[in-house]
Short mmCIF file of C-alpha atoms in Angstrom, two decimals:
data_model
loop_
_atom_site.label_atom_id
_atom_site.label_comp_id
_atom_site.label_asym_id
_atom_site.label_seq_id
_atom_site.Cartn_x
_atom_site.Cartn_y
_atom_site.Cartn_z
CA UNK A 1375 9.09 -40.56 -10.39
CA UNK A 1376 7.52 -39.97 -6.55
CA UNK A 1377 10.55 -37.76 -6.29
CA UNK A 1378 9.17 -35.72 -9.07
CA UNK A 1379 5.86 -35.53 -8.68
CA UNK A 1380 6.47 -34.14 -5.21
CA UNK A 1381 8.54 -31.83 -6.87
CA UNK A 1382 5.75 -30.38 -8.79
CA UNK A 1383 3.41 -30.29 -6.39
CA UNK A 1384 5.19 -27.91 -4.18
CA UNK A 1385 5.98 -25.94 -7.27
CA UNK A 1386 2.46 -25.39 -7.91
CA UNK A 1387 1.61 -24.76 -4.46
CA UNK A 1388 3.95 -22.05 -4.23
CA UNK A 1389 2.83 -20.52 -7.66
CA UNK A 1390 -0.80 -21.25 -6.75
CA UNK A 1391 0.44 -18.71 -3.69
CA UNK A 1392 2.28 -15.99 -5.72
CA UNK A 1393 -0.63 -15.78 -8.43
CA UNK A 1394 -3.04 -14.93 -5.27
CA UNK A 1395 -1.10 -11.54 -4.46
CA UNK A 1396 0.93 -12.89 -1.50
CA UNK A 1397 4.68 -12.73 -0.87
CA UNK A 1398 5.79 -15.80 1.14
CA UNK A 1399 8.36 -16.23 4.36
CA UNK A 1400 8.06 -19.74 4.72
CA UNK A 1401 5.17 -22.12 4.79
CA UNK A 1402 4.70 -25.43 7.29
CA UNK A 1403 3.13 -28.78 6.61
CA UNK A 1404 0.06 -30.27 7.90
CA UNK A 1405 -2.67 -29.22 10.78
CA UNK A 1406 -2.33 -28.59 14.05
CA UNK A 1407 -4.42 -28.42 17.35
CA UNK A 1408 -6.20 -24.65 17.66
CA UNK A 1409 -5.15 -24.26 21.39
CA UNK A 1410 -4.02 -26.70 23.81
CA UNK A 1411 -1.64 -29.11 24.20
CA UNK A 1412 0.07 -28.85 20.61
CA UNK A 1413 2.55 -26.69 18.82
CA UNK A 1414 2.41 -22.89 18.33
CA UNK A 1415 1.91 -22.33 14.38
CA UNK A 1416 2.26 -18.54 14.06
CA UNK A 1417 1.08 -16.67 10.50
CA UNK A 1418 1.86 -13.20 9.94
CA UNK A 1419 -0.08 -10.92 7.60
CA UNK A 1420 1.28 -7.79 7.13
CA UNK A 1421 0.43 -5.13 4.46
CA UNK A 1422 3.47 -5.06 2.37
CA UNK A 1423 6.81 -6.98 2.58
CA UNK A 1424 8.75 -3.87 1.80
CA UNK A 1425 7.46 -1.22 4.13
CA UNK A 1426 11.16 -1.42 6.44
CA UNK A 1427 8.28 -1.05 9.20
CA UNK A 1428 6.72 -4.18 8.41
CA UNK A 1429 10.22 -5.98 7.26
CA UNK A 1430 11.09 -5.33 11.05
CA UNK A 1431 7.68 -6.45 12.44
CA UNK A 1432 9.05 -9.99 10.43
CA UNK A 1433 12.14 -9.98 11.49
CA UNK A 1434 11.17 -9.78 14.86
CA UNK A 1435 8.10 -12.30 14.84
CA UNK A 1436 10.16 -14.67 13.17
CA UNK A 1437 13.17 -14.61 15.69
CA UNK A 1438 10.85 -14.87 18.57
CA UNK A 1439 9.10 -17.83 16.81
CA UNK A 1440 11.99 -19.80 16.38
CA UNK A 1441 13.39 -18.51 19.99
CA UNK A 1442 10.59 -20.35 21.51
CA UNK A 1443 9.86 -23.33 19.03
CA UNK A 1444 7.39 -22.27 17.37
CA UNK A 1445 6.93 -22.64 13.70
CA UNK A 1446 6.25 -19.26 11.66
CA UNK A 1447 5.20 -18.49 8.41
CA UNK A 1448 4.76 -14.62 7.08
CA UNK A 1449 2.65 -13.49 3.86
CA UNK A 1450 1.80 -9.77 2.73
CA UNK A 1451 -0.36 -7.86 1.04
CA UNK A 1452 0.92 -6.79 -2.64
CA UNK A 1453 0.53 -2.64 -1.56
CA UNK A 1454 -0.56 -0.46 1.26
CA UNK A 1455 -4.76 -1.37 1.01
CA UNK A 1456 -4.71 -4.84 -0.55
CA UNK A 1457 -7.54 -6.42 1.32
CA UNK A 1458 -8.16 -8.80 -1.46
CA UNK A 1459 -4.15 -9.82 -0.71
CA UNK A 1460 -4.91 -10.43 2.70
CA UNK A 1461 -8.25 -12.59 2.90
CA UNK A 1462 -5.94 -14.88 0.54
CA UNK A 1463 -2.86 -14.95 2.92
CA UNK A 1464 -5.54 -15.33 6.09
CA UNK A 1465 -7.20 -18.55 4.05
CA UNK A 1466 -3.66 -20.16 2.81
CA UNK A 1467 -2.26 -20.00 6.32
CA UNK A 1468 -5.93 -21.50 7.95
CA UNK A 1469 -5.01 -24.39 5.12
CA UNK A 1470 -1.46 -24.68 6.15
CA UNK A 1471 -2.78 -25.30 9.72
CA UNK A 1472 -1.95 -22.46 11.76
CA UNK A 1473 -3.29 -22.00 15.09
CA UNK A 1474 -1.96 -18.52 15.64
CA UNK A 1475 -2.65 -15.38 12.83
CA UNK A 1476 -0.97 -12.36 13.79
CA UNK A 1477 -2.05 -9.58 11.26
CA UNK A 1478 -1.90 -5.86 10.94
CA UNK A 1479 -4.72 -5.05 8.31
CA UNK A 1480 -4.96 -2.67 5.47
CA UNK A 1481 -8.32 -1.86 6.28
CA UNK A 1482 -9.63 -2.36 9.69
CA UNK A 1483 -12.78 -3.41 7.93
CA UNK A 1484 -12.07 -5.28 5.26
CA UNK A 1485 -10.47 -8.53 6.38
CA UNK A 1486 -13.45 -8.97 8.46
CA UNK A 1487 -15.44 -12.17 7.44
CA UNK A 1488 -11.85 -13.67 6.91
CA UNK A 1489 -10.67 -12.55 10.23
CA UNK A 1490 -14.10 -13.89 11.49
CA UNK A 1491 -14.17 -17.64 9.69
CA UNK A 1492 -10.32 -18.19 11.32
CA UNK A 1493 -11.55 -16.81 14.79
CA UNK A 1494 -14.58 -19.99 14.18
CA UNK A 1495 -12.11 -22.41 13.04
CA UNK A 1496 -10.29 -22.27 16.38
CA UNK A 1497 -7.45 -20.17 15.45
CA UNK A 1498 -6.24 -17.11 17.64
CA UNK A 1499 -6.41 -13.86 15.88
CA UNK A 1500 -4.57 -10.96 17.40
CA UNK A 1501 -3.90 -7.63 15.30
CA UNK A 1502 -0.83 -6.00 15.65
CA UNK A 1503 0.11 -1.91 14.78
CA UNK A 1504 -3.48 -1.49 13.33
CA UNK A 1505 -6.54 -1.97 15.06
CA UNK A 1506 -9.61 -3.52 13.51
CA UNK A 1507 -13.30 -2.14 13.92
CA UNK A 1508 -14.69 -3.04 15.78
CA UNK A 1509 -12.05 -3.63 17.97
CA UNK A 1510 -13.27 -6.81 19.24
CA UNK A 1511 -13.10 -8.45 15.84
CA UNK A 1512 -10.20 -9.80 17.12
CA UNK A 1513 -9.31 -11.30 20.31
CA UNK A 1514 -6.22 -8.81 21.20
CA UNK A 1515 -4.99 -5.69 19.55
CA UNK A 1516 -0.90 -5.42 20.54
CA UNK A 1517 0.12 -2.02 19.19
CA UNK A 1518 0.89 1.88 19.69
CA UNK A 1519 -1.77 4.07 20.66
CA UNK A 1520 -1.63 5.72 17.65
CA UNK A 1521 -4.36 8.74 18.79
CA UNK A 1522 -1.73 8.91 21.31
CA UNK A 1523 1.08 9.36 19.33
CA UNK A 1524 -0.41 11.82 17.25
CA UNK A 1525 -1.19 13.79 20.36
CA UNK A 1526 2.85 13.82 21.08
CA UNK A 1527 3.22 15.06 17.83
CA UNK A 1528 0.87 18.20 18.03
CA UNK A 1529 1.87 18.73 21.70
CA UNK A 1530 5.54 19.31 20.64
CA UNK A 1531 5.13 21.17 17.14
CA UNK A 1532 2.54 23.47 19.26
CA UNK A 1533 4.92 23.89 22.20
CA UNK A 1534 7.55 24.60 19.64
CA UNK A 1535 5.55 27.37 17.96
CA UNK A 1536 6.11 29.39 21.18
CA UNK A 1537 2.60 31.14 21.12
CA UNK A 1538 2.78 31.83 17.87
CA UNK A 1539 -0.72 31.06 16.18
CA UNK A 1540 -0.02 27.88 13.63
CA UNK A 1541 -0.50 27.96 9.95
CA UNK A 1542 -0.40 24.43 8.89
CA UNK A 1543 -0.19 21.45 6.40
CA UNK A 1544 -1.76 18.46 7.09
CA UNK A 1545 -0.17 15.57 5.35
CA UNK A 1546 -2.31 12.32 5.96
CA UNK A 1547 -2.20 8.84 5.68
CA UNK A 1548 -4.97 6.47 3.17
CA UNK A 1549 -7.77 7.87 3.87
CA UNK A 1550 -10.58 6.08 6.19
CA UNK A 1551 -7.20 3.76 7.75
CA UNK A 1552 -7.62 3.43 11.65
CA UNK A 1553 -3.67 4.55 11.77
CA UNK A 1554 -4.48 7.32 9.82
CA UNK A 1555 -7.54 8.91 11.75
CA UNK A 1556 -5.99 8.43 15.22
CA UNK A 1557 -3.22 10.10 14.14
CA UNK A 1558 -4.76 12.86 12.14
CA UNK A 1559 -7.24 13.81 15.44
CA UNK A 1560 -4.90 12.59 18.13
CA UNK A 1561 -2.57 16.25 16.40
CA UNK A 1562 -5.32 17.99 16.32
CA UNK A 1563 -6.02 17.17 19.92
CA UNK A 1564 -2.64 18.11 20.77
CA UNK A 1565 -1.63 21.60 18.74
CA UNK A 1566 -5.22 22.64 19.70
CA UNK A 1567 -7.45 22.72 16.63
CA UNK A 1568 -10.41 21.13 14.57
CA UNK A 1569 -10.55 20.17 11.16
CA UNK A 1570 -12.70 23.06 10.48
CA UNK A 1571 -10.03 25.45 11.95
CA UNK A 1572 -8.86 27.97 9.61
CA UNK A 1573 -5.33 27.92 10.94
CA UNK A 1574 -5.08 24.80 8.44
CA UNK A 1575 -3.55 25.97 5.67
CA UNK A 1576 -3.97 22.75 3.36
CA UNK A 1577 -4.60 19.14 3.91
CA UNK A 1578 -3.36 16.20 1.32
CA UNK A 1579 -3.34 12.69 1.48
CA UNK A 1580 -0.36 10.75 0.43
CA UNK A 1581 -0.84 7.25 1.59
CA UNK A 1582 2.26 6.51 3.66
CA UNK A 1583 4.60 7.30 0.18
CA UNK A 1584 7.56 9.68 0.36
CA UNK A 1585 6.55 10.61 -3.79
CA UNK A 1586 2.79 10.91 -3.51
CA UNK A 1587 3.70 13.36 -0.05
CA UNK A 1588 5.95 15.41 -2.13
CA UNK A 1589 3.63 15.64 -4.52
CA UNK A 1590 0.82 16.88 -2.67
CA UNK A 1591 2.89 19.48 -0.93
CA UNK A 1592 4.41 21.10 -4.16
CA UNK A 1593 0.49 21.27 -5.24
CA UNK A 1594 -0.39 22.67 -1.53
CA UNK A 1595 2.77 25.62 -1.75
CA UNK A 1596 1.07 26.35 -5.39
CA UNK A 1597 -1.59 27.64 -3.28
CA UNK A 1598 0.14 29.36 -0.11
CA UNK A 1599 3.60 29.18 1.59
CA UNK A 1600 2.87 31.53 4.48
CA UNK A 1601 3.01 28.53 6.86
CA UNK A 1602 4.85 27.54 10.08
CA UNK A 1603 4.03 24.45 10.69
CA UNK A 1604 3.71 20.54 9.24
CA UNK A 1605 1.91 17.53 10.38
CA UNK A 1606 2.86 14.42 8.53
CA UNK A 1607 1.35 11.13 9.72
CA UNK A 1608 4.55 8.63 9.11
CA UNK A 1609 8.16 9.19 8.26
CA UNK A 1610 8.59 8.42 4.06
CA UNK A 1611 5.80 11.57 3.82
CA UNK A 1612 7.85 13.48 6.28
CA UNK A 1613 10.94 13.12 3.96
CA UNK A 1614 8.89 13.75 0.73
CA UNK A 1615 7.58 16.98 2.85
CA UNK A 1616 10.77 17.81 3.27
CA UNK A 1617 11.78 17.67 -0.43
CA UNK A 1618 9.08 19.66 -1.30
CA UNK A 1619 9.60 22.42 1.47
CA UNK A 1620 13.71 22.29 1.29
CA UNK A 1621 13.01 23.30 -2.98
CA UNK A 1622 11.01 26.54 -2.18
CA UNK A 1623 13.37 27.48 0.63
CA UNK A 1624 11.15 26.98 3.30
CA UNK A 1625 12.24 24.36 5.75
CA UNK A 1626 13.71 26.87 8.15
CA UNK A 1627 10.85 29.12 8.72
CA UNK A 1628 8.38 26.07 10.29
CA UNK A 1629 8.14 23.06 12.33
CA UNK A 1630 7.56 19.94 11.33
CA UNK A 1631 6.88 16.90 13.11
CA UNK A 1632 6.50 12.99 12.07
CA UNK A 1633 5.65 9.36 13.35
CA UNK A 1634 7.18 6.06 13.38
CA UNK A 1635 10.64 6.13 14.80
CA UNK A 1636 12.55 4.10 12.19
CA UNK A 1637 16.32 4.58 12.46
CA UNK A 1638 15.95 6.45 9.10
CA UNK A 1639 13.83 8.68 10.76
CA UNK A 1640 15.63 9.35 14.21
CA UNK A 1641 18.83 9.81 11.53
CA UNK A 1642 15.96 13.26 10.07
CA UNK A 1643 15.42 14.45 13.11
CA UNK A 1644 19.14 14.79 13.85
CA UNK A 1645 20.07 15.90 10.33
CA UNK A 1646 17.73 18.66 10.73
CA UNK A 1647 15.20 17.27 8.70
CA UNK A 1648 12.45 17.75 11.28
CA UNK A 1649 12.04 18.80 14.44
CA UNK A 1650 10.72 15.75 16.11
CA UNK A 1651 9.20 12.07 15.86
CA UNK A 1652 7.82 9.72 17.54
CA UNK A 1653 9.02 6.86 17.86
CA UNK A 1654 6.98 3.06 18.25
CA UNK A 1655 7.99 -0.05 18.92
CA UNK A 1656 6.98 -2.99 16.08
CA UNK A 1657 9.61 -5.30 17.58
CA UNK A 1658 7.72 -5.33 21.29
CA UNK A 1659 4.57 -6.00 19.37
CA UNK A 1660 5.68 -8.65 17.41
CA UNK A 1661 7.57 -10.42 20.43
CA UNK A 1662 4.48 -10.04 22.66
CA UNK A 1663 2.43 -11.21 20.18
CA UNK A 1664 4.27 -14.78 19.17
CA UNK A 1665 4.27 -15.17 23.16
CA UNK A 1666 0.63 -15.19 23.15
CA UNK A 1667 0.39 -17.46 20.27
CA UNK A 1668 2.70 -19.91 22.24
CA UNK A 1669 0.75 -19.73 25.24
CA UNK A 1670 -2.38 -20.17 23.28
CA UNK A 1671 -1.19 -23.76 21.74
CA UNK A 1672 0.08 -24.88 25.66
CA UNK A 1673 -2.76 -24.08 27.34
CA UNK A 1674 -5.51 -22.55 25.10
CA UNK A 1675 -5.25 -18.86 27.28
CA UNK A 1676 -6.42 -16.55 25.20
CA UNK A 1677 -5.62 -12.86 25.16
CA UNK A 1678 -7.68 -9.66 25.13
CA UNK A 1679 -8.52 -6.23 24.61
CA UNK A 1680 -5.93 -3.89 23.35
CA UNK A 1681 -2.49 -3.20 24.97
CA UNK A 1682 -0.40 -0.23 24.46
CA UNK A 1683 3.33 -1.06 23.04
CA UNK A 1684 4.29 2.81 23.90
CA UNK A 1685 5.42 5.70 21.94
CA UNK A 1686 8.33 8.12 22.68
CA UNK A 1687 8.86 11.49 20.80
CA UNK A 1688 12.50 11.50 19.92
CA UNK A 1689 14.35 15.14 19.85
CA UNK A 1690 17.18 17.04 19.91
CA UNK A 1691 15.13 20.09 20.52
CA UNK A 1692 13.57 19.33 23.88
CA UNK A 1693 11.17 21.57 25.10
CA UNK A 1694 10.24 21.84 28.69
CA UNK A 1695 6.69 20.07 29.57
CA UNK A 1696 7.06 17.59 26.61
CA UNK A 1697 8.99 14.66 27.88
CA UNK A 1698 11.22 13.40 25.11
CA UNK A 1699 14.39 11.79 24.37
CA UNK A 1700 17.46 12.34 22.34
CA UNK A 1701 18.29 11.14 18.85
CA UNK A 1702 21.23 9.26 20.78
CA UNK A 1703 18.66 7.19 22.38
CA UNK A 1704 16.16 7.15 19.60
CA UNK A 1705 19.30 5.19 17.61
CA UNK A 1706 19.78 2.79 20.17
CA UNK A 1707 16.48 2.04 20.24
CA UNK A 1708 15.52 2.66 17.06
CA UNK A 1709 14.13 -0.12 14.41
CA UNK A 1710 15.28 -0.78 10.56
CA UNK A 1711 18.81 -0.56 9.08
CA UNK A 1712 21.13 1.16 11.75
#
């Protein structure tokens, strides 16, 4: 009878889990110290489970966890901008007594009091891929300089234009996302324009999907397809781009660039796809982060500020005074399904 009313407790826990909009790795029992002299107790929050981006960022967190004996436990978001998903997963893994939340939020706002009420509890908070704002909501940001990576982007695409003047798509991220508005002005930095230039031809958002990106494009060629060049702030857009431009017979008269450097990707770039990514590195900022979370429950050392997990555009059209590398590298090196 004990047997079975265990039983059904756990049951309900875990349905008490799914009905609040999370997806569970694996769960713990009972508290722990915040910092100091116990066990590290890493939670990950990230903003889907099916993003391969964020399936890596897992993978990676949980094989450094168990590398160095730490437990782990990983929740998500339902879809890209579930805030409401993650305040749930940030309380269920303060109850589960985790000392260590690593998170990469939808919105950079609006996990905020959440993030804030762990942070008071004693746990660690670092974000990871996706700063917060302010940036010091959390104690350490581990994650590509995303305004930097952008820059690549427009650097290359603009070096690749050869002096030609561009006429260009924009095709953005969800709109008001940190990710999205470093990358969005860290291109414009780089190919040399404003968002009030006229040499944009079109803007559309398609928040991170491959179908809403094609989509926006077909409705953007409705209006012009005198263009020569494509922004696209991740990789699935830069493939629905591509779907869009390859119907109207277009894809050889541009260049496009992307961002994210998922094997996938690297795999576009040397089909032809695009010209160029660039490439970051989610398994670096998961590994760095479980360190921190270790060190945190030996000795209560906190980390800080924001550190820089790189970015590399990958190419097999290198241009001289844009340092790249090759899609032969950018596979060895590259993250998701080989």
């Amino acid at each position: 009878m004990r047997q079975r009313r265990l039983a059904a407790l756990a049951l309900a826990a875990a349905l008490a889990v799914t009905s609040a909009g999370c997806t569970v790795e694996r769960h713990w029992g009972g508290g722990s110290k915040a910092g100091g002299g116990g066990k590290a107790k890493v939670g990950l929050v990230t903003k889907t489970d099916t993003n391969p981006y964020f399936v890596e960022l897992r993978a990676a967190a949980k094989a450094a966890a168990e590398a160095n004996g730490a437990d782990f436990s990983a929740l998500a978001g339902q879809f890209d901008g579930d805030n409401d998903g993650q305040v749930r997963a940030i309380e269920n893994l303060m109850q589960q007594g985790a000392n260590t939340i690593l998170i990469t939020p939808s919105s950079s706002t609006g996990v905020l009091d959440a993030i804030d009420r762990a942070r008071k509890a004693g746990v660690l908070v670092i974000a990871l891929d996706t700063a917060t704002e302010p940036d010091t909501a959390v104690d350490a940001t581990f994650a590509t300089d995303n305004f930097e990576a952008g820059r690549q982007q427009g650097s290359y695409v603009k070096a690749a234009l050869a002096g030609k003047p561009p006429k260009l798509f924009m095709v953005d991220g969800t709109a008001g996302s940190t990710v999205d508005t470093q990358r969005h002005t860290g291109f414009l930095k780089g190919i040399g324009l404003t968002d009030a230039s006229p040499e944009i031809k079109g803007k559309t958002p398609a928040n991170g999907d491959q179908s809403l990106a094609q989509q926006g494009v077909e409705n953007l060629l409705q209006r012009t397809t005198d263009i020569n060049a494509v922004y696209t702030m991740n990789e699935p857009m830069g493939r629905g781009t591509y779907a869009a431009l390859q119907a109207r017979g277009l894809v050889n008269q541009l260049v496009m660039g992307s961002i994210d450097g998922g094997c996938e990707g690297v795999k576009n770039v040397r089909d032809g796809q695009y010209a160029a990514t660039v490439m970051q590195f989610p398994k670096k900022m998961a590994e760095q982060g479980v360190l921190a979370a270790v060190e945190y429950a030996k000795t209560g050392k906190k980390p800080s500020g924001f550190v820089n997990t790189g970015s590399a555009v990958i190419t097999d059209k290198p241009i001289p005074g844009v340092e790249s590398q090759d899609t032969k590298w950018g596979l060895e090196n590259c993250w998701g399904t080989k």
